[in-house]
């Protein structure tokens, strides 16, 4: 019995470190294993000292830090799911006395030792691991969105702080000039050269500007308080860094716009498709490599030993898998609608920015001209006053009126910042405004450099295709026609004959005109893996319909 126990133990330990069947050993390097190590987590989540004090401060903001910790948790869950591949060893035993009624009791001992390892489950475990990897990637993208949102809020507060400071500076400058001339105004009133009504009007203009200064002093206090609390001990250095890094936003082309939210939606769609495949395989048989030792409850009995494969055959799940697939298909439809909504928001933000930019250029030009005119009038009125050709009231009014023009310029600049932040938010480009995108990517280095799915899934052809094409989309071209009406007619025919294959609302028709030869191309779009595109194309070919599989640009 001791020899058999040793053999069983060796088998269990060997199974933990050797490759069995089509499965990978637990310690084989992979995307998930790298993320699970403490060394990797330190590199990924604890960004080394950055040349940007602003980014260092952002990474310490509680909301951002919490988001990074949530991403760590999502990565850690992958290791838990992967344990389903590992060898399991269970031991149990009992000892005591047994015998017939009114007879001598005999001592006995019972020992059970079992070692098992998953052999095949039609890729169910692999899909579960892959699904957890996708969830972890989504968590990382959500962390980037949190960084982007934090940047947005900080930049808006920075803009509020800047306009408040500049407004106070402008008012102090011109009120100072007015105060230096106020004695002359009073003398003019006493001499009867200037009416008391005109003097009261000047005082009203002055007080109006002082009220504006008081309001901006409050705004300055609020914005600085928020920035100091958010940036902590790095407040001064981070503000200096923000001022130095601020740069104009380059308007991206439509092909360049791939927002973080779009990436999350695409990954979620991939995960839903994977979950559908999982549900389709949930009622398939599974098998385990198993070895066990069972001693009898009798001293005379032999020890029973078993080594081999055990099988499980699900017979009926009561329609659970079918119901799950139905729900998942509806979730796909919802995600497609979310894609449309997001694309519309980006389009609206881009159009709004283009329209505002035209207005901004015109408005700024006019305000700068008005400022120059005001400066020239102040100089001219000052010279005329010195020669006695005008009274002090005209100069005083022009001085106080100049405040409004310069404040209007500062307000226009703040409106410009607000509009540019709206566009940056819609297109996930806030980091570009401060030239921080590269540094943020370095903080999440594995998100950029690692493949989303590096674990090879040999038992699951569908998941293998998904692994290769998870970030690529396929289409099926049905034909090319000289007239658009011909393409539409063929689209209606195909839709009528094969309508059942489009019920999930994910696959749609698209007619586009070629720039090269002017032909109208009829295509089916929305395939997230090559296998599903091939399946539909094969069905079409069986009914004598030509088709071609292409990869979307």
Short mmCIF file of C-alpha atoms in Angstrom, two decimals:
data_model
loop_
_atom_site.label_atom_id
_atom_site.label_comp_id
_atom_site.label_asym_id
_atom_site.label_seq_id
_atom_site.Cartn_x
_atom_site.Cartn_y
_atom_site.Cartn_z
CA UNK A 1 0.00 0.00 0.00
CA UNK A 2 2.88 2.39 0.78
CA UNK A 3 4.31 1.88 -2.71
CA UNK A 4 1.00 2.62 -4.33
CA UNK A 5 0.59 5.74 -2.18
CA UNK A 6 4.02 6.99 -3.29
CA UNK A 7 3.13 6.34 -6.94
CA UNK A 8 -0.13 8.25 -6.58
CA UNK A 9 1.63 11.18 -4.93
CA UNK A 10 4.23 11.25 -7.72
CA UNK A 11 1.42 11.23 -10.28
CA UNK A 12 -0.27 14.20 -8.57
CA UNK A 13 2.93 16.23 -8.40
CA UNK A 14 3.85 15.35 -11.96
CA UNK A 15 0.43 16.38 -13.21
CA UNK A 16 0.97 19.79 -11.66
CA UNK A 17 4.14 20.39 -13.66
CA UNK A 18 3.77 18.40 -16.87
CA UNK A 19 1.76 18.99 -20.00
CA UNK A 20 -1.22 16.64 -20.21
CA UNK A 21 -3.26 16.24 -23.39
CA UNK A 22 -4.00 19.62 -25.00
CA UNK A 23 -3.66 21.72 -21.88
CA UNK A 24 -0.94 24.09 -20.77
CA UNK A 25 0.93 23.60 -17.50
CA UNK A 26 0.02 26.14 -14.83
CA UNK A 27 3.50 27.65 -14.75
CA UNK A 28 3.78 28.21 -18.50
CA UNK A 29 4.43 31.91 -19.21
CA UNK A 30 1.34 33.76 -20.38
CA UNK A 31 -0.26 37.18 -20.42
CA UNK A 32 -2.16 36.41 -17.25
CA UNK A 33 0.77 34.86 -15.36
CA UNK A 34 2.89 37.94 -16.00
CA UNK A 35 0.14 40.16 -14.66
CA UNK A 36 -0.21 38.00 -11.58
CA UNK A 37 3.35 38.38 -10.39
CA UNK A 38 4.10 41.04 -7.79
CA UNK A 39 6.99 42.28 -9.85
CA UNK A 40 4.78 42.80 -12.89
CA UNK A 41 2.05 44.50 -10.86
CA UNK A 42 4.57 46.93 -9.42
CA UNK A 43 5.76 47.78 -12.90
CA UNK A 44 2.24 48.10 -14.31
CA UNK A 45 0.37 49.91 -11.58
CA UNK A 46 3.03 51.83 -9.67
CA UNK A 47 4.44 54.13 -12.27
CA UNK A 48 8.12 54.96 -11.73
CA UNK A 49 9.08 58.55 -11.08
CA UNK A 50 7.78 60.43 -14.10
CA UNK A 51 9.15 63.62 -15.66
CA UNK A 52 5.59 64.91 -15.22
CA UNK A 53 4.77 66.10 -11.72
CA UNK A 54 1.18 66.53 -12.92
CA UNK A 55 0.83 62.84 -13.78
CA UNK A 56 2.44 61.83 -10.51
CA UNK A 57 -0.17 63.91 -8.69
CA UNK A 58 -3.05 62.48 -10.77
CA UNK A 59 -2.02 58.90 -9.98
CA UNK A 60 -2.34 59.76 -6.29
CA UNK A 61 -5.89 61.15 -6.62
CA UNK A 62 -8.15 58.78 -4.60
CA UNK A 63 -10.54 58.05 -7.50
CA UNK A 64 -7.65 57.17 -9.80
CA UNK A 65 -5.87 55.11 -7.15
CA UNK A 66 -9.11 53.21 -6.46
CA UNK A 67 -9.51 52.52 -10.18
CA UNK A 68 -5.98 51.10 -10.37
CA UNK A 69 -6.70 48.86 -7.38
CA UNK A 70 -9.88 47.64 -9.07
CA UNK A 71 -7.80 46.76 -12.14
CA UNK A 72 -5.42 44.81 -9.89
CA UNK A 73 -8.36 42.86 -8.49
CA UNK A 74 -9.60 42.07 -12.00
CA UNK A 75 -6.15 40.74 -12.92
CA UNK A 76 -5.97 38.67 -9.74
CA UNK A 77 -9.26 36.99 -10.57
CA UNK A 78 -7.68 35.48 -13.67
CA UNK A 79 -5.35 33.40 -11.51
CA UNK A 80 -8.36 32.08 -9.57
CA UNK A 81 -10.10 31.01 -12.77
CA UNK A 82 -6.92 29.33 -14.02
CA UNK A 83 -6.83 27.01 -11.02
CA UNK A 84 -9.50 24.93 -12.79
CA UNK A 85 -6.64 23.53 -14.91
CA UNK A 86 -4.56 22.46 -11.92
CA UNK A 87 -4.40 19.03 -10.37
CA UNK A 88 -6.64 18.53 -7.35
CA UNK A 89 -5.70 16.09 -4.54
CA UNK A 90 -8.23 15.09 -1.89
CA UNK A 91 -7.68 12.84 1.09
CA UNK A 92 -10.14 11.45 3.63
CA UNK A 93 -10.09 8.75 6.25
CA UNK A 94 -11.82 7.23 9.23
CA UNK A 95 -10.83 5.06 12.19
CA UNK A 96 -12.85 3.32 14.89
CA UNK A 97 -14.45 0.08 16.14
CA UNK A 98 -17.00 -2.09 14.34
CA UNK A 99 -18.70 -5.42 15.07
CA UNK A 100 -21.99 -7.25 15.31
CA UNK A 101 -24.43 -6.77 18.20
CA UNK A 102 -23.25 -8.55 21.42
CA UNK A 103 -19.99 -9.63 19.76
CA UNK A 104 -16.41 -8.48 20.03
CA UNK A 105 -15.70 -5.17 18.27
CA UNK A 106 -12.78 -5.02 15.89
CA UNK A 107 -10.62 -1.98 15.15
CA UNK A 108 -10.57 -0.66 11.57
CA UNK A 109 -9.24 2.21 9.51
CA UNK A 110 -10.36 3.57 6.13
CA UNK A 111 -8.21 5.76 3.87
CA UNK A 112 -9.29 7.43 0.59
CA UNK A 113 -6.83 9.38 -1.54
CA UNK A 114 -7.85 10.85 -4.92
CA UNK A 115 -5.95 12.92 -7.48
CA UNK A 116 -7.69 14.46 -10.52
CA UNK A 117 -6.98 16.88 -13.33
CA UNK A 118 -9.24 18.24 -16.05
CA UNK A 119 -8.58 16.49 -19.34
CA UNK A 120 -11.22 17.89 -21.69
CA UNK A 121 -14.35 20.02 -21.37
CA UNK A 122 -14.64 21.23 -24.99
CA UNK A 123 -12.82 24.44 -24.13
CA UNK A 124 -15.24 25.54 -21.39
CA UNK A 125 -12.44 26.33 -18.94
CA UNK A 126 -10.36 28.03 -21.61
CA UNK A 127 -13.26 30.23 -22.57
CA UNK A 128 -13.82 31.15 -18.94
CA UNK A 129 -10.16 32.16 -18.62
CA UNK A 130 -10.33 34.13 -21.84
CA UNK A 131 -13.47 35.88 -20.64
CA UNK A 132 -11.75 36.89 -17.40
CA UNK A 133 -8.79 38.25 -19.39
CA UNK A 134 -11.16 40.40 -21.44
CA UNK A 135 -12.81 41.64 -18.23
CA UNK A 136 -9.37 42.58 -16.90
CA UNK A 137 -8.59 44.50 -20.07
CA UNK A 138 -11.90 46.35 -19.79
CA UNK A 139 -10.99 47.24 -16.21
CA UNK A 140 -7.72 48.75 -17.42
CA UNK A 141 -9.53 50.83 -20.04
CA UNK A 142 -11.94 52.03 -17.35
CA UNK A 143 -8.90 53.11 -15.36
CA UNK A 144 -7.70 55.14 -18.34
CA UNK A 145 -11.15 56.73 -18.57
CA UNK A 146 -10.89 57.68 -14.88
CA UNK A 147 -7.49 59.28 -15.56
CA UNK A 148 -9.04 61.13 -18.51
CA UNK A 149 -11.98 62.33 -16.38
CA UNK A 150 -9.61 63.51 -13.68
CA UNK A 151 -7.56 65.42 -16.25
CA UNK A 152 -10.78 66.98 -17.54
CA UNK A 153 -11.81 68.21 -14.10
CA UNK A 154 -8.34 69.49 -13.27
CA UNK A 155 -8.05 71.38 -16.54
CA UNK A 156 -11.46 73.01 -16.11
CA UNK A 157 -10.49 74.12 -12.59
CA UNK A 158 -7.15 75.30 -13.97
CA UNK A 159 -9.03 77.34 -16.58
CA UNK A 160 -11.37 78.82 -13.95
CA UNK A 161 -8.37 79.72 -11.81
CA UNK A 162 -6.61 81.35 -14.76
CA UNK A 163 -9.56 83.49 -15.89
CA UNK A 164 -10.22 84.57 -12.30
CA UNK A 165 -6.60 85.63 -11.79
CA UNK A 166 -6.42 87.45 -15.14
CA UNK A 167 -9.74 89.21 -14.52
CA UNK A 168 -8.59 90.44 -11.10
CA UNK A 169 -5.29 91.57 -12.64
CA UNK A 170 -7.10 93.51 -15.40
CA UNK A 171 -9.49 95.20 -12.98
CA UNK A 172 -6.68 96.14 -10.56
CA UNK A 173 -4.67 97.60 -13.44
CA UNK A 174 -7.40 99.85 -14.82
CA UNK A 175 -8.91 100.77 -11.45
CA UNK A 176 -5.41 101.85 -10.44
CA UNK A 177 -5.23 104.10 -13.50
CA UNK A 178 -8.69 105.48 -12.73
CA UNK A 179 -7.84 106.11 -9.06
CA UNK A 180 -4.82 108.12 -10.10
CA UNK A 181 -7.16 110.41 -12.05
CA UNK A 182 -10.06 110.46 -9.58
CA UNK A 183 -8.77 113.58 -7.81
CA UNK A 184 -8.94 115.45 -11.11
CA UNK A 185 -12.52 114.19 -11.54
CA UNK A 186 -13.52 115.57 -8.12
CA UNK A 187 -11.85 118.91 -8.87
CA UNK A 188 -13.76 119.05 -12.17
CA UNK A 189 -17.04 118.40 -10.31
CA UNK A 190 -16.29 121.11 -7.73
CA UNK A 191 -15.40 123.53 -10.52
CA UNK A 192 -18.64 122.78 -12.29
CA UNK A 193 -16.81 121.50 -15.38
CA UNK A 194 -18.19 117.99 -14.75
CA UNK A 195 -21.73 117.40 -13.56
CA UNK A 196 -22.42 115.41 -10.42
CA UNK A 197 -24.52 113.02 -12.54
CA UNK A 198 -21.48 112.22 -14.70
CA UNK A 199 -19.42 111.66 -11.57
CA UNK A 200 -22.02 109.28 -10.16
CA UNK A 201 -22.00 107.36 -13.47
CA UNK A 202 -18.23 106.95 -13.18
CA UNK A 203 -18.56 105.72 -9.60
CA UNK A 204 -21.23 103.24 -10.72
CA UNK A 205 -18.90 101.88 -13.44
CA UNK A 206 -16.11 101.57 -10.92
CA UNK A 207 -18.30 99.73 -8.40
CA UNK A 208 -19.57 97.40 -11.12
CA UNK A 209 -16.00 96.36 -11.87
CA UNK A 210 -15.21 95.99 -8.18
CA UNK A 211 -18.18 93.63 -7.84
CA UNK A 212 -16.80 91.63 -10.78
CA UNK A 213 -13.47 91.49 -8.98
CA UNK A 214 -15.14 90.21 -5.79
CA UNK A 215 -16.94 87.45 -7.70
CA UNK A 216 -13.71 86.39 -9.39
CA UNK A 217 -11.90 86.40 -6.06
CA UNK A 218 -14.47 83.86 -4.85
CA UNK A 219 -14.04 81.78 -8.04
CA UNK A 220 -10.27 81.91 -7.59
CA UNK A 221 -10.59 80.66 -4.01
CA UNK A 222 -12.87 77.77 -5.07
CA UNK A 223 -10.70 76.63 -7.98
CA UNK A 224 -7.47 76.88 -6.00
CA UNK A 225 -9.01 74.94 -3.11
CA UNK A 226 -10.05 72.13 -5.44
CA UNK A 227 -6.63 72.03 -7.14
CA UNK A 228 -4.77 72.06 -3.82
CA UNK A 229 -6.87 69.22 -2.41
CA UNK A 230 -6.65 67.16 -5.63
CA UNK A 231 -2.95 67.68 -6.31
CA UNK A 232 -1.87 67.54 -2.67
CA UNK A 233 1.77 68.21 -1.90
CA UNK A 234 2.56 68.44 -5.61
CA UNK A 235 0.19 71.39 -6.09
CA UNK A 236 2.74 74.01 -7.14
CA UNK A 237 4.90 71.68 -9.21
CA UNK A 238 1.87 70.12 -10.91
CA UNK A 239 0.43 73.54 -11.81
CA UNK A 240 3.78 74.62 -13.23
CA UNK A 241 3.89 71.37 -15.20
CA UNK A 242 0.33 71.90 -16.50
CA UNK A 243 1.18 75.42 -17.69
CA UNK A 244 4.34 74.19 -19.40
CA UNK A 245 2.67 71.20 -21.06
CA UNK A 246 -0.47 72.90 -22.37
CA UNK A 247 -0.54 72.72 -26.18
CA UNK A 248 -3.12 73.15 -28.97
CA UNK A 249 -5.33 70.16 -29.71
CA UNK A 250 -4.91 68.65 -33.17
CA UNK A 251 -8.31 67.84 -34.62
CA UNK A 252 -8.22 64.11 -35.51
CA UNK A 253 -9.62 62.60 -38.67
CA UNK A 254 -12.57 60.21 -38.44
CA UNK A 255 -10.27 57.21 -39.05
CA UNK A 256 -8.05 58.19 -36.11
CA UNK A 257 -10.86 58.44 -33.58
CA UNK A 258 -11.01 55.26 -31.52
CA UNK A 259 -12.12 56.27 -28.05
CA UNK A 260 -11.57 54.36 -24.85
CA UNK A 261 -15.32 53.82 -24.57
CA UNK A 262 -15.40 52.38 -28.09
CA UNK A 263 -12.65 49.96 -27.14
CA UNK A 264 -14.62 48.90 -24.07
CA UNK A 265 -17.74 48.31 -26.16
CA UNK A 266 -15.75 46.26 -28.70
CA UNK A 267 -14.21 44.15 -25.95
CA UNK A 268 -17.59 43.67 -24.30
CA UNK A 269 -19.04 42.48 -27.62
CA UNK A 270 -16.15 40.03 -27.95
CA UNK A 271 -16.82 38.78 -24.43
CA UNK A 272 -20.54 38.32 -25.12
CA UNK A 273 -19.74 36.29 -28.25
CA UNK A 274 -17.36 34.21 -26.17
CA UNK A 275 -20.05 33.70 -23.52
CA UNK A 276 -22.48 32.54 -26.22
CA UNK A 277 -19.93 29.95 -27.35
CA UNK A 278 -19.54 28.90 -23.72
CA UNK A 279 -23.27 28.36 -23.35
CA UNK A 280 -23.34 26.32 -26.56
CA UNK A 281 -20.71 23.99 -25.06
CA UNK A 282 -22.21 23.84 -21.57
CA UNK A 283 -24.13 20.61 -22.29
CA UNK A 284 -21.21 18.77 -23.84
CA UNK A 285 -19.42 15.98 -21.94
CA UNK A 286 -16.28 16.61 -19.89
CA UNK A 287 -13.51 14.26 -18.77
CA UNK A 288 -10.86 14.17 -16.06
CA UNK A 289 -7.63 12.26 -15.52
CA UNK A 290 -8.12 10.61 -12.15
CA UNK A 291 -6.28 8.27 -9.81
CA UNK A 292 -7.44 7.06 -6.42
CA UNK A 293 -6.63 4.66 -3.56
CA UNK A 294 -9.37 3.30 -1.34
CA UNK A 295 -8.65 0.95 1.52
CA UNK A 296 -11.42 -1.38 2.68
CA UNK A 297 -12.99 -1.24 6.13
CA UNK A 298 -11.77 -4.78 6.71
CA UNK A 299 -8.30 -5.88 7.69
CA UNK A 300 -8.57 -8.82 5.33
CA UNK A 301 -9.67 -6.82 2.26
CA UNK A 302 -7.25 -5.65 -0.41
CA UNK A 303 -6.59 -2.04 -1.24
CA UNK A 304 -8.53 -0.78 -4.28
CA UNK A 305 -6.60 1.31 -6.80
CA UNK A 306 -8.01 3.23 -9.82
CA UNK A 307 -6.24 5.24 -12.51
CA UNK A 308 -7.84 6.43 -15.75
CA UNK A 309 -10.41 8.80 -17.26
CA UNK A 310 -13.75 9.71 -15.72
CA UNK A 311 -16.53 11.24 -17.79
CA UNK A 312 -19.52 13.48 -17.09
CA UNK A 313 -22.42 13.56 -19.55
CA UNK A 314 -24.91 16.42 -19.04
CA UNK A 315 -28.29 15.22 -20.28
CA UNK A 316 -30.67 18.16 -19.90
CA UNK A 317 -30.34 21.61 -18.34
CA UNK A 318 -34.01 22.56 -18.48
CA UNK A 319 -33.42 25.15 -21.23
CA UNK A 320 -30.98 27.23 -19.16
CA UNK A 321 -28.31 27.46 -21.90
CA UNK A 322 -30.86 28.43 -24.55
CA UNK A 323 -32.28 31.15 -22.30
CA UNK A 324 -28.78 32.47 -21.57
CA UNK A 325 -27.97 32.62 -25.29
CA UNK A 326 -31.19 34.56 -25.91
CA UNK A 327 -30.30 37.10 -23.22
CA UNK A 328 -26.72 37.43 -24.49
CA UNK A 329 -27.97 38.02 -28.04
CA UNK A 330 -30.12 40.88 -26.74
CA UNK A 331 -27.09 42.28 -24.92
CA UNK A 332 -25.27 42.30 -28.27
CA UNK A 333 -28.08 44.38 -29.72
CA UNK A 334 -27.79 46.84 -26.82
CA UNK A 335 -24.03 47.16 -27.33
CA UNK A 336 -24.53 47.89 -31.00
CA UNK A 337 -26.92 50.70 -30.09
CA UNK A 338 -24.34 52.02 -27.62
CA UNK A 339 -21.82 52.09 -30.46
CA UNK A 340 -24.18 54.18 -32.58
CA UNK A 341 -24.89 56.59 -29.71
CA UNK A 342 -21.17 56.99 -29.03
CA UNK A 343 -20.39 57.60 -32.70
CA UNK A 344 -23.13 60.25 -32.84
CA UNK A 345 -21.72 61.99 -29.76
CA UNK A 346 -18.28 62.10 -31.34
CA UNK A 347 -19.76 63.48 -34.56
CA UNK A 348 -21.72 66.16 -32.70
CA UNK A 349 -18.69 67.16 -30.60
CA UNK A 350 -16.54 67.40 -33.76
CA UNK A 351 -19.11 69.54 -35.60
CA UNK A 352 -19.62 71.77 -32.55
CA UNK A 353 -15.89 72.29 -32.25
CA UNK A 354 -15.55 73.19 -35.96
CA UNK A 355 -18.40 75.72 -35.69
CA UNK A 356 -17.06 77.23 -32.46
CA UNK A 357 -13.53 77.48 -33.86
CA UNK A 358 -14.82 79.65 -36.73
CA UNK A 359 -16.70 81.86 -34.26
CA UNK A 360 -13.66 82.05 -31.95
CA UNK A 361 -11.33 83.29 -34.68
CA UNK A 362 -13.77 86.04 -35.71
CA UNK A 363 -14.65 87.07 -32.15
CA UNK A 364 -11.05 87.20 -30.98
CA UNK A 365 -10.02 89.31 -33.95
CA UNK A 366 -12.81 91.82 -33.22
CA UNK A 367 -12.04 91.97 -29.50
CA UNK A 368 -8.33 92.52 -30.11
CA UNK A 369 -9.19 95.33 -32.51
CA UNK A 370 -11.49 96.81 -29.87
CA UNK A 371 -8.68 96.62 -27.32
CA UNK A 372 -6.31 98.48 -29.65
CA UNK A 373 -8.95 101.12 -30.32
CA UNK A 374 -9.50 101.59 -26.59
CA UNK A 375 -5.77 101.92 -25.92
CA UNK A 376 -5.45 104.53 -28.67
CA UNK A 377 -8.44 106.47 -27.31
CA UNK A 378 -6.97 106.46 -23.79
CA UNK A 379 -3.67 107.83 -25.12
CA UNK A 380 -5.41 110.43 -27.28
CA UNK A 381 -7.79 111.56 -24.52
CA UNK A 382 -4.86 111.79 -22.10
CA UNK A 383 -2.99 114.08 -24.50
CA UNK A 384 -6.08 116.20 -25.12
CA UNK A 385 -6.70 116.49 -21.38
CA UNK A 386 -3.15 117.74 -20.86
CA UNK A 387 -3.74 120.50 -23.45
CA UNK A 388 -7.16 121.38 -21.99
CA UNK A 389 -9.10 120.28 -25.07
CA UNK A 390 -11.34 117.77 -23.25
CA UNK A 391 -12.67 117.03 -19.78
CA UNK A 392 -11.61 114.23 -17.48
CA UNK A 393 -14.91 112.32 -17.77
CA UNK A 394 -14.25 111.00 -21.28
CA UNK A 395 -10.89 109.59 -20.25
CA UNK A 396 -12.28 108.07 -17.06
CA UNK A 397 -15.13 106.38 -18.91
CA UNK A 398 -12.77 104.95 -21.52
CA UNK A 399 -10.48 103.59 -18.82
CA UNK A 400 -13.36 101.82 -17.05
CA UNK A 401 -14.85 100.58 -20.35
CA UNK A 402 -11.53 99.01 -21.35
CA UNK A 403 -11.93 96.58 -18.47
CA UNK A 404 -14.96 94.98 -20.15
CA UNK A 405 -13.10 94.45 -23.42
CA UNK A 406 -10.13 92.72 -21.83
CA UNK A 407 -12.35 90.60 -19.57
CA UNK A 408 -14.34 89.58 -22.67
CA UNK A 409 -11.09 88.35 -24.24
CA UNK A 410 -10.33 86.24 -21.15
CA UNK A 411 -13.88 84.82 -21.13
CA UNK A 412 -13.53 83.90 -24.79
CA UNK A 413 -10.31 82.03 -24.00
CA UNK A 414 -12.06 80.13 -21.20
CA UNK A 415 -14.95 79.25 -23.54
CA UNK A 416 -12.35 78.03 -26.01
CA UNK A 417 -10.84 75.78 -23.34
CA UNK A 418 -14.30 74.44 -22.39
CA UNK A 419 -15.14 73.57 -25.99
CA UNK A 420 -11.79 71.96 -26.63
CA UNK A 421 -12.19 69.89 -23.46
CA UNK A 422 -15.62 68.73 -24.68
CA UNK A 423 -14.04 67.51 -27.91
CA UNK A 424 -11.09 65.95 -26.08
CA UNK A 425 -13.48 64.12 -23.76
CA UNK A 426 -15.56 62.76 -26.65
CA UNK A 427 -12.46 61.54 -28.51
CA UNK A 428 -10.42 60.40 -25.47
CA UNK A 429 -7.73 63.00 -26.20
CA UNK A 430 -7.51 65.00 -22.99
CA UNK A 431 -4.01 63.65 -22.45
CA UNK A 432 -2.97 65.11 -25.81
CA UNK A 433 -3.72 68.63 -24.59
CA UNK A 434 -0.97 68.23 -22.01
CA UNK A 435 1.31 65.92 -23.99
CA UNK A 436 0.73 63.18 -21.40
CA UNK A 437 -0.58 60.35 -23.58
CA UNK A 438 2.78 58.58 -23.86
CA UNK A 439 3.45 58.82 -20.14
CA UNK A 440 -0.01 57.50 -19.29
CA UNK A 441 0.56 54.58 -21.65
CA UNK A 442 3.86 53.90 -19.91
CA UNK A 443 1.96 53.74 -16.62
CA UNK A 444 -0.13 50.96 -18.18
CA UNK A 445 2.65 49.43 -20.21
CA UNK A 446 1.33 45.89 -20.34
CA UNK A 447 -2.02 47.18 -21.67
CA UNK A 448 -0.21 48.49 -24.74
CA UNK A 449 2.56 45.94 -25.26
CA UNK A 450 0.85 42.67 -24.28
CA UNK A 451 -1.53 40.82 -26.55
CA UNK A 452 -5.06 40.85 -25.20
CA UNK A 453 -5.18 37.07 -25.36
CA UNK A 454 -1.89 35.19 -25.40
CA UNK A 455 -3.11 31.87 -24.03
CA UNK A 456 -3.40 29.38 -26.89
CA UNK A 457 -6.72 27.57 -26.81
CA UNK A 458 -6.22 24.33 -28.66
CA UNK A 459 -9.48 22.63 -27.77
CA UNK A 460 -11.76 25.41 -28.95
CA UNK A 461 -11.64 26.34 -32.67
CA UNK A 462 -14.17 29.17 -32.22
CA UNK A 463 -12.20 30.73 -29.38
CA UNK A 464 -8.97 30.28 -31.30
CA UNK A 465 -10.40 32.39 -34.09
CA UNK A 466 -11.58 34.92 -31.56
CA UNK A 467 -8.09 35.00 -30.07
CA UNK A 468 -6.57 35.85 -33.46
CA UNK A 469 -9.19 38.35 -34.55
CA UNK A 470 -10.50 39.90 -31.35
CA UNK A 471 -9.51 43.41 -32.46
CA UNK A 472 -10.28 42.88 -36.17
CA UNK A 473 -13.61 42.83 -37.99
CA UNK A 474 -14.56 40.83 -41.06
CA UNK A 475 -17.09 41.44 -43.79
CA UNK A 476 -18.69 39.37 -46.53
CA UNK A 477 -18.82 40.96 -49.99
CA UNK A 478 -21.83 39.75 -51.99
CA UNK A 479 -21.15 41.52 -55.28
CA UNK A 480 -20.30 44.73 -57.15
CA UNK A 481 -22.81 46.48 -59.42
CA UNK A 482 -22.70 49.39 -61.84
CA UNK A 483 -26.02 50.76 -60.58
CA UNK A 484 -26.98 51.41 -56.97
CA UNK A 485 -30.50 50.18 -57.71
CA UNK A 486 -29.09 46.78 -58.69
CA UNK A 487 -27.20 46.53 -55.41
CA UNK A 488 -30.34 47.42 -53.44
CA UNK A 489 -32.38 44.85 -55.37
CA UNK A 490 -29.85 42.12 -54.59
CA UNK A 491 -29.77 43.21 -50.94
CA UNK A 492 -33.54 42.78 -50.68
CA UNK A 493 -33.33 39.35 -52.30
CA UNK A 494 -30.58 38.11 -49.96
CA UNK A 495 -32.36 39.55 -46.94
CA UNK A 496 -35.59 37.80 -47.91
CA UNK A 497 -33.94 34.39 -48.42
CA UNK A 498 -31.56 34.47 -45.45
CA UNK A 499 -33.41 36.71 -43.02
CA UNK A 500 -33.10 34.24 -40.15
CA UNK A 501 -29.32 34.69 -40.13
CA UNK A 502 -29.69 38.44 -39.48
CA UNK A 503 -32.13 38.21 -36.56
CA UNK A 504 -29.50 39.14 -33.97
CA UNK A 505 -29.28 42.64 -35.51
CA UNK A 506 -25.49 42.49 -35.40
CA UNK A 507 -25.00 41.61 -39.06
CA UNK A 508 -26.10 44.44 -41.38
CA UNK A 509 -26.02 45.25 -45.07
CA UNK A 510 -23.82 48.04 -46.39
CA UNK A 511 -23.70 49.54 -49.90
CA UNK A 512 -20.67 51.68 -50.70
CA UNK A 513 -19.33 53.19 -53.91
CA UNK A 514 -15.75 52.35 -54.91
CA UNK A 515 -13.49 55.33 -55.50
CA UNK A 516 -11.48 53.35 -58.06
CA UNK A 517 -14.03 52.02 -60.55
CA UNK A 518 -17.32 53.55 -59.42
CA UNK A 519 -18.96 50.17 -58.72
CA UNK A 520 -21.48 49.83 -55.90
CA UNK A 521 -20.29 47.10 -53.52
CA UNK A 522 -22.85 45.13 -51.53
CA UNK A 523 -21.46 43.82 -48.26
CA UNK A 524 -22.47 42.25 -44.98
CA UNK A 525 -20.71 43.84 -42.00
CA UNK A 526 -20.55 43.23 -38.25
CA UNK A 527 -18.65 39.92 -38.06
CA UNK A 528 -16.25 39.92 -35.12
CA UNK A 529 -14.43 36.74 -36.13
CA UNK A 530 -13.52 35.05 -39.38
CA UNK A 531 -15.29 31.80 -38.53
CA UNK A 532 -18.75 33.39 -38.31
CA UNK A 533 -18.14 35.21 -41.61
CA UNK A 534 -17.08 31.93 -43.22
CA UNK A 535 -20.11 30.10 -41.86
CA UNK A 536 -22.54 32.57 -43.39
CA UNK A 537 -20.63 32.70 -46.67
CA UNK A 538 -20.73 28.89 -46.92
CA UNK A 539 -24.51 28.95 -46.38
CA UNK A 540 -24.84 31.49 -49.18
CA UNK A 541 -22.67 29.43 -51.53
CA UNK A 542 -24.79 26.33 -50.94
CA UNK A 543 -27.70 28.29 -52.44
CA UNK A 544 -25.57 29.34 -55.46
CA UNK A 545 -24.79 32.83 -54.14
CA UNK A 546 -21.25 34.10 -54.59
CA UNK A 547 -19.45 35.79 -51.69
CA UNK A 548 -15.97 36.81 -50.59
CA UNK A 549 -14.49 37.16 -47.07
CA UNK A 550 -12.62 40.45 -46.53
CA UNK A 551 -11.00 42.17 -43.57
CA UNK A 552 -12.31 45.65 -42.78
CA UNK A 553 -9.81 48.49 -43.07
#
